[in-house]
mmCIF file of C-alpha atoms in Angstrom:
data_model
loop_
_atom_site.group_PDB
_atom_site.id
_atom_site.type_symbol
_atom_site.label_atom_id
_atom_site.label_comp_id
_atom_site.label_asym_id
_atom_site.label_seq_id
_atom_site.Cartn_x
_atom_site.Cartn_y
_atom_site.Cartn_z
ATOM 1 C CA MET P 1 8.478 -35.673 3.526
ATOM 2 C CA SER P 2 6.884 -32.725 5.854
ATOM 3 C CA ARG P 3 3.326 -31.497 5.581
ATOM 4 C CA ALA P 4 3.089 -27.937 5.061
ATOM 5 C CA MET P 5 0.222 -25.394 5.347
ATOM 6 C CA ILE P 6 0.625 -22.622 2.506
ATOM 7 C CA ALA P 7 -0.850 -19.205 3.407
ATOM 8 C CA MET P 8 -2.663 -18.539 0.449
ATOM 9 C CA SER P 9 -3.830 -14.844 0.186
ATOM 10 C CA GLY P 10 -5.097 -14.972 -3.753
ATOM 11 C CA GLY P 11 -1.912 -13.168 -4.994
ATOM 12 C CA VAL P 12 0.707 -14.643 -7.290
ATOM 13 C CA ASP P 13 3.526 -14.770 -4.652
ATOM 14 C CA SER P 14 1.713 -17.058 -2.323
ATOM 15 C CA SER P 15 0.607 -19.094 -5.335
ATOM 16 C CA VAL P 16 4.200 -19.810 -6.496
ATOM 17 C CA ALA P 17 5.251 -20.443 -2.756
ATOM 18 C CA ALA P 18 2.753 -23.142 -2.695
ATOM 19 C CA LEU P 19 4.367 -24.577 -6.144
ATOM 20 C CA LEU P 20 7.704 -24.397 -4.890
ATOM 21 C CA ALA P 21 7.128 -25.989 -1.894
ATOM 22 C CA ILE P 22 5.388 -29.008 -3.416
ATOM 23 C CA ARG P 23 8.697 -29.202 -5.608
ATOM 24 C CA GLN P 24 10.761 -29.282 -2.652
ATOM 25 C CA GLY P 25 9.132 -32.398 -1.413
ATOM 26 C CA CYS P 26 6.372 -30.873 1.016
ATOM 27 C CA GLU P 27 2.726 -32.373 1.346
ATOM 28 C CA ALA P 28 0.978 -29.227 0.739
ATOM 29 C CA VAL P 29 -2.386 -27.676 2.499
ATOM 30 C CA GLY P 30 -3.626 -24.471 1.025
ATOM 31 C CA ALA P 31 -5.287 -21.961 3.666
ATOM 32 C CA THR P 32 -6.850 -18.575 3.126
ATOM 33 C CA MET P 33 -7.907 -16.359 6.031
ATOM 34 C CA ARG P 34 -11.042 -14.262 6.161
ATOM 35 C CA LEU P 35 -9.727 -11.295 8.099
ATOM 36 C CA PHE P 36 -12.605 -8.896 7.882
ATOM 37 C CA ASP P 37 -16.147 -8.349 7.131
ATOM 38 C CA LYS P 38 -14.971 -7.076 3.406
ATOM 39 C CA SER P 39 -12.633 -9.540 2.845
ATOM 40 C CA ALA P 40 -12.352 -9.960 -0.992
ATOM 41 C CA ASP P 41 -14.245 -13.147 -1.973
ATOM 42 C CA CYS P 42 -12.131 -12.882 -5.427
ATOM 43 C CA ASP P 43 -9.118 -13.652 -3.456
ATOM 44 C CA ILE P 44 -10.760 -16.777 -1.624
ATOM 45 C CA ARG P 45 -11.748 -17.752 -5.214
ATOM 46 C CA ASP P 46 -8.170 -17.232 -6.904
ATOM 47 C CA ALA P 47 -6.322 -19.120 -3.830
ATOM 48 C CA LYS P 48 -8.798 -22.117 -4.254
ATOM 49 C CA SER P 49 -8.243 -21.971 -8.205
ATOM 50 C CA VAL P 50 -4.324 -22.337 -7.538
ATOM 51 C CA CYS P 51 -4.883 -25.136 -5.193
ATOM 52 C CA GLU P 52 -7.425 -27.054 -7.679
ATOM 53 C CA ARG P 53 -4.581 -26.794 -10.291
ATOM 54 C CA LEU P 54 -2.041 -27.852 -8.022
ATOM 55 C CA GLY P 55 -4.221 -30.696 -6.601
ATOM 56 C CA ILE P 56 -3.939 -29.954 -2.947
ATOM 57 C CA GLU P 57 -6.918 -29.141 -0.519
ATOM 58 C CA HIS P 58 -8.095 -25.801 0.378
ATOM 59 C CA HIS P 59 -9.259 -24.334 3.596
ATOM 60 C CA VAL P 60 -10.866 -21.056 4.492
ATOM 61 C CA PHE P 61 -10.293 -19.993 8.205
ATOM 62 C CA ASP P 62 -12.763 -17.301 9.665
ATOM 63 C CA MET P 63 -10.070 -15.110 11.534
ATOM 64 C CA ARG P 64 -12.206 -11.669 11.780
ATOM 65 C CA GLU P 65 -12.573 -11.862 15.427
ATOM 66 C CA GLU P 66 -8.827 -12.486 15.905
ATOM 67 C CA PHE P 67 -7.731 -9.962 13.140
ATOM 68 C CA GLY P 68 -10.475 -7.336 14.626
ATOM 69 C CA ARG P 69 -8.825 -7.669 18.086
ATOM 70 C CA GLU P 70 -5.235 -7.934 17.429
ATOM 71 C CA VAL P 71 -4.769 -5.853 14.456
ATOM 72 C CA MET P 72 -7.789 -3.338 13.912
ATOM 73 C CA ARG P 73 -8.058 -2.604 17.377
ATOM 74 C CA ARG P 74 -4.384 -2.044 18.038
ATOM 75 C CA PHE P 75 -4.032 0.088 14.661
ATOM 76 C CA ALA P 76 -6.899 2.382 16.306
ATOM 77 C CA ASP P 77 -5.515 2.352 19.554
ATOM 78 C CA THR P 78 -2.019 3.335 18.440
ATOM 79 C CA TYR P 79 -3.493 6.325 16.547
ATOM 80 C CA LEU P 80 -5.503 7.407 19.539
ATOM 81 C CA SER P 81 -2.427 7.571 21.596
ATOM 82 C CA GLY P 82 -0.641 9.794 19.126
ATOM 83 C CA GLU P 83 1.756 7.079 17.768
ATOM 84 C CA THR P 84 2.222 5.962 13.982
ATOM 85 C CA PRO P 85 0.950 2.384 13.598
ATOM 86 C CA ASN P 86 2.289 -0.435 11.194
ATOM 87 C CA PRO P 87 -0.636 -3.026 11.030
ATOM 88 C CA CYS P 88 1.276 -5.209 8.689
ATOM 89 C CA ILE P 89 3.858 -6.024 11.195
ATOM 90 C CA VAL P 90 1.210 -6.775 13.853
ATOM 91 C CA CYS P 91 -0.648 -8.960 11.265
ATOM 92 C CA ASN P 92 2.279 -10.997 10.735
ATOM 93 C CA GLN P 93 3.008 -11.303 14.245
ATOM 94 C CA TYR P 94 -0.532 -12.197 15.651
ATOM 95 C CA ILE P 95 -2.122 -13.680 12.719
ATOM 96 C CA LYS P 96 -0.136 -15.123 9.887
ATOM 97 C CA PHE P 97 2.408 -16.607 12.373
ATOM 98 C CA GLY P 98 0.446 -16.557 15.412
ATOM 99 C CA GLY P 99 -3.061 -17.884 14.797
ATOM 100 C CA LEU P 100 -2.464 -19.607 11.061
ATOM 101 C CA LEU P 101 0.523 -21.285 12.604
ATOM 102 C CA ARG P 102 -1.527 -22.965 15.593
ATOM 103 C CA ARG P 103 -4.335 -24.023 12.841
ATOM 104 C CA ALA P 104 -1.255 -25.535 10.909
ATOM 105 C CA ARG P 105 -0.704 -27.346 13.873
ATOM 106 C CA GLU P 106 -4.102 -28.517 14.299
ATOM 107 C CA LEU P 107 -4.268 -29.921 10.962
ATOM 108 C CA GLY P 108 -0.870 -31.991 11.439
ATOM 109 C CA CYS P 109 1.535 -29.285 9.543
ATOM 110 C CA SER P 110 5.040 -29.282 10.547
ATOM 111 C CA HIS P 111 5.633 -26.144 8.787
ATOM 112 C CA ILE P 112 3.910 -22.777 7.454
ATOM 113 C CA VAL P 113 4.911 -21.677 3.971
ATOM 114 C CA THR P 114 3.978 -17.739 2.597
ATOM 115 C CA GLY P 115 5.070 -15.762 -0.331
ATOM 116 C CA HIS P 116 6.825 -13.235 1.742
ATOM 117 C CA TYR P 117 10.408 -12.024 0.080
ATOM 118 C CA ALA P 118 12.656 -13.154 3.022
ATOM 119 C CA SER P 119 14.853 -16.436 3.701
ATOM 120 C CA VAL P 120 15.385 -18.586 6.676
ATOM 121 C CA ARG P 121 18.435 -20.175 7.711
ATOM 122 C CA TYR P 122 19.948 -22.093 10.623
ATOM 123 C CA ASP P 123 23.495 -20.983 11.904
ATOM 124 C CA GLY P 124 25.368 -24.205 13.492
ATOM 125 C CA GLY P 125 27.738 -21.634 15.270
ATOM 126 C CA SER P 126 25.247 -19.645 17.179
ATOM 127 C CA ARG P 127 22.553 -22.286 17.002
ATOM 128 C CA ARG P 128 20.097 -19.792 16.152
ATOM 129 C CA TRP P 129 17.525 -19.412 13.116
ATOM 130 C CA LEU P 130 18.321 -16.607 11.168
ATOM 131 C CA LEU P 131 16.190 -14.169 9.048
ATOM 132 C CA VAL P 132 17.620 -13.195 5.953
ATOM 133 C CA LYS P 133 16.952 -10.450 2.919
ATOM 134 C CA ALA P 134 15.310 -11.680 -0.093
ATOM 135 C CA ALA P 135 17.393 -11.942 -3.453
ATOM 136 C CA ASP P 136 15.321 -9.298 -4.540
ATOM 137 C CA LYS P 137 16.414 -6.190 -2.370
ATOM 138 C CA ALA P 138 13.649 -4.111 -3.872
ATOM 139 C CA LYS P 139 10.882 -6.587 -2.551
ATOM 140 C CA ASP P 140 12.525 -7.654 0.538
ATOM 141 C CA GLN P 141 10.153 -7.895 3.304
ATOM 142 C CA THR P 142 12.504 -8.463 6.545
ATOM 143 C CA TYR P 143 11.186 -5.191 7.830
ATOM 144 C CA PHE P 144 7.883 -6.436 8.468
ATOM 145 C CA LEU P 145 9.134 -9.719 9.893
ATOM 146 C CA TYR P 146 11.386 -8.756 12.653
ATOM 147 C CA THR P 147 9.170 -10.139 15.401
ATOM 148 C CA LEU P 148 9.220 -13.580 14.410
ATOM 149 C CA ARG P 149 10.809 -15.895 17.385
ATOM 150 C CA GLN P 150 13.437 -18.596 17.262
ATOM 151 C CA GLU P 151 10.517 -21.273 17.436
ATOM 152 C CA GLN P 152 8.651 -19.782 14.569
ATOM 153 C CA LEU P 153 11.403 -19.398 12.335
ATOM 154 C CA ALA P 154 12.062 -23.017 12.889
ATOM 155 C CA GLU P 155 8.937 -23.897 11.494
ATOM 156 C CA ILE P 156 8.370 -21.390 8.370
ATOM 157 C CA LEU P 157 9.502 -21.553 4.698
ATOM 158 C CA PHE P 158 9.560 -18.367 2.377
ATOM 159 C CA PRO P 159 10.347 -20.362 -1.229
ATOM 160 C CA VAL P 160 9.921 -17.092 -3.291
ATOM 161 C CA GLY P 161 12.821 -15.566 -1.177
ATOM 162 C CA GLU P 162 15.585 -16.820 -3.592
ATOM 163 C CA LEU P 163 13.731 -15.406 -6.655
ATOM 164 C CA THR P 164 13.082 -11.730 -8.110
ATOM 165 C CA LYS P 165 9.652 -10.682 -8.565
ATOM 166 C CA ALA P 166 10.015 -10.963 -12.576
ATOM 167 C CA GLU P 167 11.060 -14.653 -11.729
ATOM 168 C CA VAL P 168 7.957 -15.079 -9.612
ATOM 169 C CA ARG P 169 5.427 -13.930 -12.310
ATOM 170 C CA LYS P 170 7.166 -16.035 -15.021
ATOM 171 C CA VAL P 171 6.718 -19.275 -13.006
ATOM 172 C CA ALA P 172 3.080 -18.301 -12.359
ATOM 173 C CA GLU P 173 2.468 -17.626 -16.192
ATOM 174 C CA THR P 174 4.385 -21.240 -17.078
ATOM 175 C CA ASN P 175 1.875 -22.924 -14.956
ATOM 176 C CA HIS P 176 -1.106 -21.012 -15.955
ATOM 177 C CA PHE P 177 -2.184 -19.614 -12.491
ATOM 178 C CA ILE P 178 -5.079 -17.472 -12.739
ATOM 179 C CA ASN P 179 -3.258 -14.648 -10.806
ATOM 180 C CA SER P 180 -0.254 -14.500 -12.638
ATOM 181 C CA ARG P 181 -0.407 -11.018 -13.717
ATOM 182 C CA LYS P 182 -2.438 -9.583 -10.582
ATOM 183 C CA HIS P 183 -1.633 -6.527 -9.055
ATOM 184 C CA ASP P 184 0.093 -6.090 -5.602
ATOM 185 C CA SER P 185 -1.658 -4.812 -2.888
ATOM 186 C CA GLN P 186 -0.200 -1.480 -1.822
ATOM 187 C CA ASP P 187 -3.022 -0.384 0.644
ATOM 188 C CA ILE P 188 -3.917 -1.402 4.259
ATOM 189 C CA CYS P 189 -6.342 -4.131 3.764
ATOM 190 C CA PHE P 190 -8.846 -2.894 5.768
ATOM 191 C CA VAL P 191 -8.603 0.747 4.630
ATOM 192 C CA PRO P 192 -8.597 0.179 0.865
ATOM 193 C CA ASP P 193 -8.986 3.842 0.047
ATOM 194 C CA GLY P 194 -6.216 4.906 2.222
ATOM 195 C CA ASP P 195 -8.691 7.133 4.368
ATOM 196 C CA TYR P 196 -7.915 6.166 7.811
ATOM 197 C CA VAL P 197 -9.289 9.015 9.734
ATOM 198 C CA ARG P 198 -12.769 8.016 8.105
ATOM 199 C CA PHE P 199 -11.981 4.439 9.335
ATOM 200 C CA LEU P 200 -11.245 5.519 12.623
ATOM 201 C CA GLU P 201 -14.137 7.804 13.143
ATOM 202 C CA LYS P 202 -16.485 4.870 11.900
ATOM 203 C CA TYR P 203 -14.645 2.567 14.028
ATOM 204 C CA CYS P 204 -14.850 4.582 17.228
ATOM 205 C CA GLY P 205 -17.849 6.059 16.615
ATOM 206 C CA GLY P 206 -17.429 9.662 16.648
ATOM 207 C CA GLU P 207 -15.605 12.501 14.974
ATOM 208 C CA PHE P 208 -12.325 14.075 16.046
ATOM 209 C CA PRO P 209 -12.591 17.638 16.854
ATOM 210 C CA GLY P 210 -10.191 20.672 16.214
ATOM 211 C CA GLY P 211 -7.499 21.961 18.452
ATOM 212 C CA ASP P 212 -4.403 24.216 18.471
ATOM 213 C CA PHE P 213 -1.442 24.396 16.625
ATOM 214 C CA LEU P 214 1.306 25.159 18.472
ATOM 215 C CA ASP P 215 5.223 26.408 17.791
ATOM 216 C CA LEU P 216 8.074 24.698 19.819
ATOM 217 C CA ASN P 217 7.830 27.289 22.582
ATOM 218 C CA GLY P 218 3.893 26.209 23.230
ATOM 219 C CA ASN P 219 2.501 29.262 21.718
ATOM 220 C CA VAL P 220 -0.810 29.045 19.759
ATOM 221 C CA ILE P 221 -0.238 29.782 15.925
ATOM 222 C CA GLY P 222 -3.064 28.425 14.540
ATOM 223 C CA ARG P 223 -6.024 25.911 14.618
ATOM 224 C CA HIS P 224 -5.949 22.373 13.202
ATOM 225 C CA LYS P 225 -8.835 19.878 12.170
ATOM 226 C CA GLY P 226 -7.894 17.203 14.473
ATOM 227 C CA ALA P 227 -4.789 15.984 15.744
ATOM 228 C CA ILE P 228 -5.450 12.634 14.444
ATOM 229 C CA ARG P 229 -5.122 13.837 10.785
ATOM 230 C CA TYR P 230 -1.532 14.889 11.009
ATOM 231 C CA THR P 231 1.593 12.555 11.052
ATOM 232 C CA ILE P 232 4.997 13.306 11.922
ATOM 233 C CA GLY P 233 7.021 15.091 9.360
ATOM 234 C CA GLN P 234 3.894 16.386 7.176
ATOM 235 C CA ARG P 235 3.921 19.701 5.694
ATOM 236 C CA LYS P 236 1.371 19.622 3.075
ATOM 237 C CA GLY P 237 -2.190 19.803 3.887
ATOM 238 C CA LEU P 238 -2.014 21.498 7.250
ATOM 239 C CA GLY P 239 -5.148 23.296 6.494
ATOM 240 C CA MET P 240 -3.564 26.884 7.005
ATOM 241 C CA GLY P 241 -0.726 29.025 5.331
ATOM 242 C CA PHE P 242 2.337 30.350 7.388
ATOM 243 C CA ASN P 243 5.017 32.782 6.364
ATOM 244 C CA LYS P 244 7.503 29.644 5.958
ATOM 245 C CA PRO P 245 7.064 26.202 5.628
ATOM 246 C CA MET P 246 6.161 24.258 8.913
ATOM 247 C CA TYR P 247 6.467 20.567 9.688
ATOM 248 C CA VAL P 248 4.623 18.396 12.045
ATOM 249 C CA CYS P 249 7.004 17.498 15.064
ATOM 250 C CA ARG P 250 4.791 16.486 17.800
ATOM 251 C CA LYS P 251 1.391 15.595 18.697
ATOM 252 C CA ASP P 252 -0.364 15.434 22.150
ATOM 253 C CA MET P 253 -3.709 13.637 21.770
ATOM 254 C CA ALA P 254 -4.848 14.149 25.369
ATOM 255 C CA ALA P 255 -4.328 17.854 24.849
ATOM 256 C CA ASN P 256 -5.454 17.604 20.863
ATOM 257 C CA THR P 257 -2.515 20.036 19.941
ATOM 258 C CA VAL P 258 -0.194 19.588 17.219
ATOM 259 C CA THR P 259 3.298 21.062 17.442
ATOM 260 C CA LEU P 260 5.022 22.688 14.445
ATOM 261 C CA GLY P 261 8.584 23.656 13.582
ATOM 262 C CA ASP P 262 11.033 23.821 10.920
ATOM 263 C CA ASN P 263 12.371 20.967 8.851
ATOM 264 C CA ALA P 264 15.768 20.841 10.743
ATOM 265 C CA ASP P 265 13.785 20.353 14.031
ATOM 266 C CA LEU P 266 12.669 16.701 12.536
ATOM 267 C CA TYR P 267 16.106 15.138 12.867
ATOM 268 C CA SER P 268 17.001 12.847 15.614
ATOM 269 C CA ARG P 269 20.553 11.178 15.932
ATOM 270 C CA ARG P 270 19.316 8.752 19.052
ATOM 271 C CA VAL P 271 16.492 6.793 18.809
ATOM 272 C CA THR P 272 14.751 4.478 21.802
ATOM 273 C CA VAL P 273 13.511 1.143 20.605
ATOM 274 C CA ARG P 274 11.455 -1.078 23.182
ATOM 275 C CA ASP P 275 9.596 -4.451 22.763
ATOM 276 C CA VAL P 276 12.684 -5.735 20.906
ATOM 277 C CA ASN P 277 12.980 -9.174 19.457
ATOM 278 C CA MET P 278 16.395 -10.681 19.104
ATOM 279 C CA ILE P 279 16.781 -12.808 15.981
ATOM 280 C CA ALA P 280 20.581 -13.195 15.139
ATOM 281 C CA VAL P 281 21.732 -12.959 18.835
ATOM 282 C CA SER P 282 20.240 -13.526 22.124
ATOM 283 C CA ARG P 283 21.186 -10.312 23.498
ATOM 284 C CA ILE P 284 23.578 -7.365 22.518
ATOM 285 C CA ASP P 285 26.563 -7.748 25.134
ATOM 286 C CA ARG P 286 28.454 -4.657 23.963
ATOM 287 C CA PRO P 287 27.856 -1.948 21.550
ATOM 288 C CA MET P 288 27.900 -2.830 17.796
ATOM 289 C CA ARG P 289 28.022 -1.087 14.656
ATOM 290 C CA VAL P 290 24.982 -1.939 12.293
ATOM 291 C CA ARG P 291 22.829 -0.567 9.510
ATOM 292 C CA ALA P 292 19.245 0.225 10.643
ATOM 293 C CA LYS P 293 16.244 1.688 9.325
ATOM 294 C CA VAL P 294 13.227 3.353 11.199
ATOM 295 C CA ARG P 295 10.811 3.207 8.522
ATOM 296 C CA TYR P 296 10.277 0.610 5.624
ATOM 297 C CA SER P 297 10.765 2.882 2.642
ATOM 298 C CA GLN P 298 13.950 4.326 4.068
ATOM 299 C CA ARG P 299 17.374 3.306 3.055
ATOM 300 C CA GLU P 300 19.577 1.790 5.769
ATOM 301 C CA GLU P 301 22.079 3.784 7.863
ATOM 302 C CA VAL P 302 24.910 3.052 10.159
ATOM 303 C CA ALA P 303 24.239 3.203 13.547
ATOM 304 C CA ARG P 304 25.742 2.225 16.849
ATOM 305 C CA LEU P 305 23.865 -0.282 18.631
ATOM 306 C CA GLU P 306 23.475 -0.644 22.257
ATOM 307 C CA GLN P 307 21.155 -2.679 24.649
ATOM 308 C CA THR P 308 19.926 -0.477 27.282
ATOM 309 C CA GLY P 309 17.199 -2.723 28.876
ATOM 310 C CA GLU P 310 15.933 -6.295 29.172
ATOM 311 C CA ASN P 311 13.733 -5.202 26.202
ATOM 312 C CA GLU P 312 15.290 -1.989 25.003
ATOM 313 C CA ILE P 313 18.122 -0.872 22.802
ATOM 314 C CA THR P 314 19.313 2.542 21.789
ATOM 315 C CA LEU P 315 20.407 3.383 18.282
ATOM 316 C CA GLU P 316 22.810 6.220 17.786
ATOM 317 C CA PHE P 317 22.952 7.247 13.892
ATOM 318 C CA ASP P 318 26.083 8.450 12.142
ATOM 319 C CA THR P 319 23.525 10.840 10.220
ATOM 320 C CA PRO P 320 20.718 12.238 11.945
ATOM 321 C CA GLN P 321 17.408 10.511 10.902
ATOM 322 C CA ARG P 322 14.547 12.599 9.684
ATOM 323 C CA ALA P 323 10.842 12.285 11.108
ATOM 324 C CA VAL P 324 11.389 9.450 13.430
ATOM 325 C CA ALA P 325 7.624 8.433 14.269
ATOM 326 C CA PRO P 326 6.854 6.634 17.639
ATOM 327 C CA GLY P 327 4.862 3.466 17.205
ATOM 328 C CA GLN P 328 6.873 2.586 13.711
ATOM 329 C CA ALA P 329 9.723 -0.131 13.675
ATOM 330 C CA ALA P 330 13.302 0.427 14.044
ATOM 331 C CA VAL P 331 15.144 -2.870 12.206
ATOM 332 C CA CYS P 332 18.859 -3.438 12.828
ATOM 333 C CA TYR P 333 20.913 -5.520 9.929
ATOM 334 C CA ASP P 334 24.438 -6.838 9.734
ATOM 335 C CA GLY P 335 24.838 -7.298 6.071
ATOM 336 C CA ASP P 336 21.727 -9.150 4.889
ATOM 337 C CA CYS P 337 20.971 -10.687 8.358
ATOM 338 C CA VAL P 338 18.511 -9.176 10.695
ATOM 339 C CA ILE P 339 19.909 -8.577 14.075
ATOM 340 C CA CYS P 340 16.705 -7.450 15.816
ATOM 341 C CA GLY P 341 13.827 -4.816 15.929
ATOM 342 C CA GLY P 342 11.476 -3.387 17.989
ATOM 343 C CA ARG P 343 8.972 -0.563 18.146
ATOM 344 C CA ILE P 344 10.151 3.032 18.386
ATOM 345 C CA ILE P 345 9.565 5.064 21.531
ATOM 346 C CA CYS P 346 11.147 8.348 20.724
ATOM 347 C CA GLY P 347 13.846 10.062 19.081
ATOM 348 C CA ILE P 348 16.221 12.549 20.427
ATOM 349 C CA ASN P 349 18.164 15.516 18.638
#
């Protein structure tokens, strides 16, 4: 019987994951992370309640320093550089499957269990661990997990990956878990009101001044309220009117300018991706056809994948992609299997 640490967020998914891990024969140990000063104590109480019901020990780890350094600081730095961060991916990489996995080993656990909607399988032919989509495609979270390395995948279990969300809630209700009807978190946990600019002003200790709107030829066409406030592809909320719909195409944080253009100017066929993590293969020896997406909410599109550097890939989409945002992730699939993923550097028309 293996000893497994269950990452207990206080939500229904991780609670059911704990139950399923026990049913699979694991000796389970519950663990909840306190990630920032305003971490909800109610989540810790809910996790503790489930652990008591399951008859397993429960630990609370103070990971505020790590979370602040690895997630919140990177979130701020990415915005300040003009890119669009994805803090959930960074948290998975450095906290949930970095810091927490180290603590699991300290407690003698051979595996870590989470409530993510995904699956891990071992492929004997390639001798590689594979990251595979969940049974519930609407809840699949493999996009956020592309940074997982081979040695991590070997030590991870995703029990709810074989269930639908409705089935997970049914299991929780049947076992009288306190959080069986608890709502899923939709916001960035440390920006619960969604006002990331106010968070950045407080975090960075200052306000972001206004600057110039430019057209694609570099001509000044208006004034904006601070480049930090705008995202690639944005049309509404520009703060001033134009004689036609205008969209954010580029930002220059050093010059504090925001470049506007037509909707047609937002499309990119080629996308350069770096900081690539290979999962299904160790490298791409020759160009291959894949399905890929450049943001979580987007559907997958057919593209030509080519490795263009030791840690770089290029995607050439059959259909140009709208509002490709540097800093976001591009993840490539072969069917339900993740081939690789990385950080978007730029999109080229």
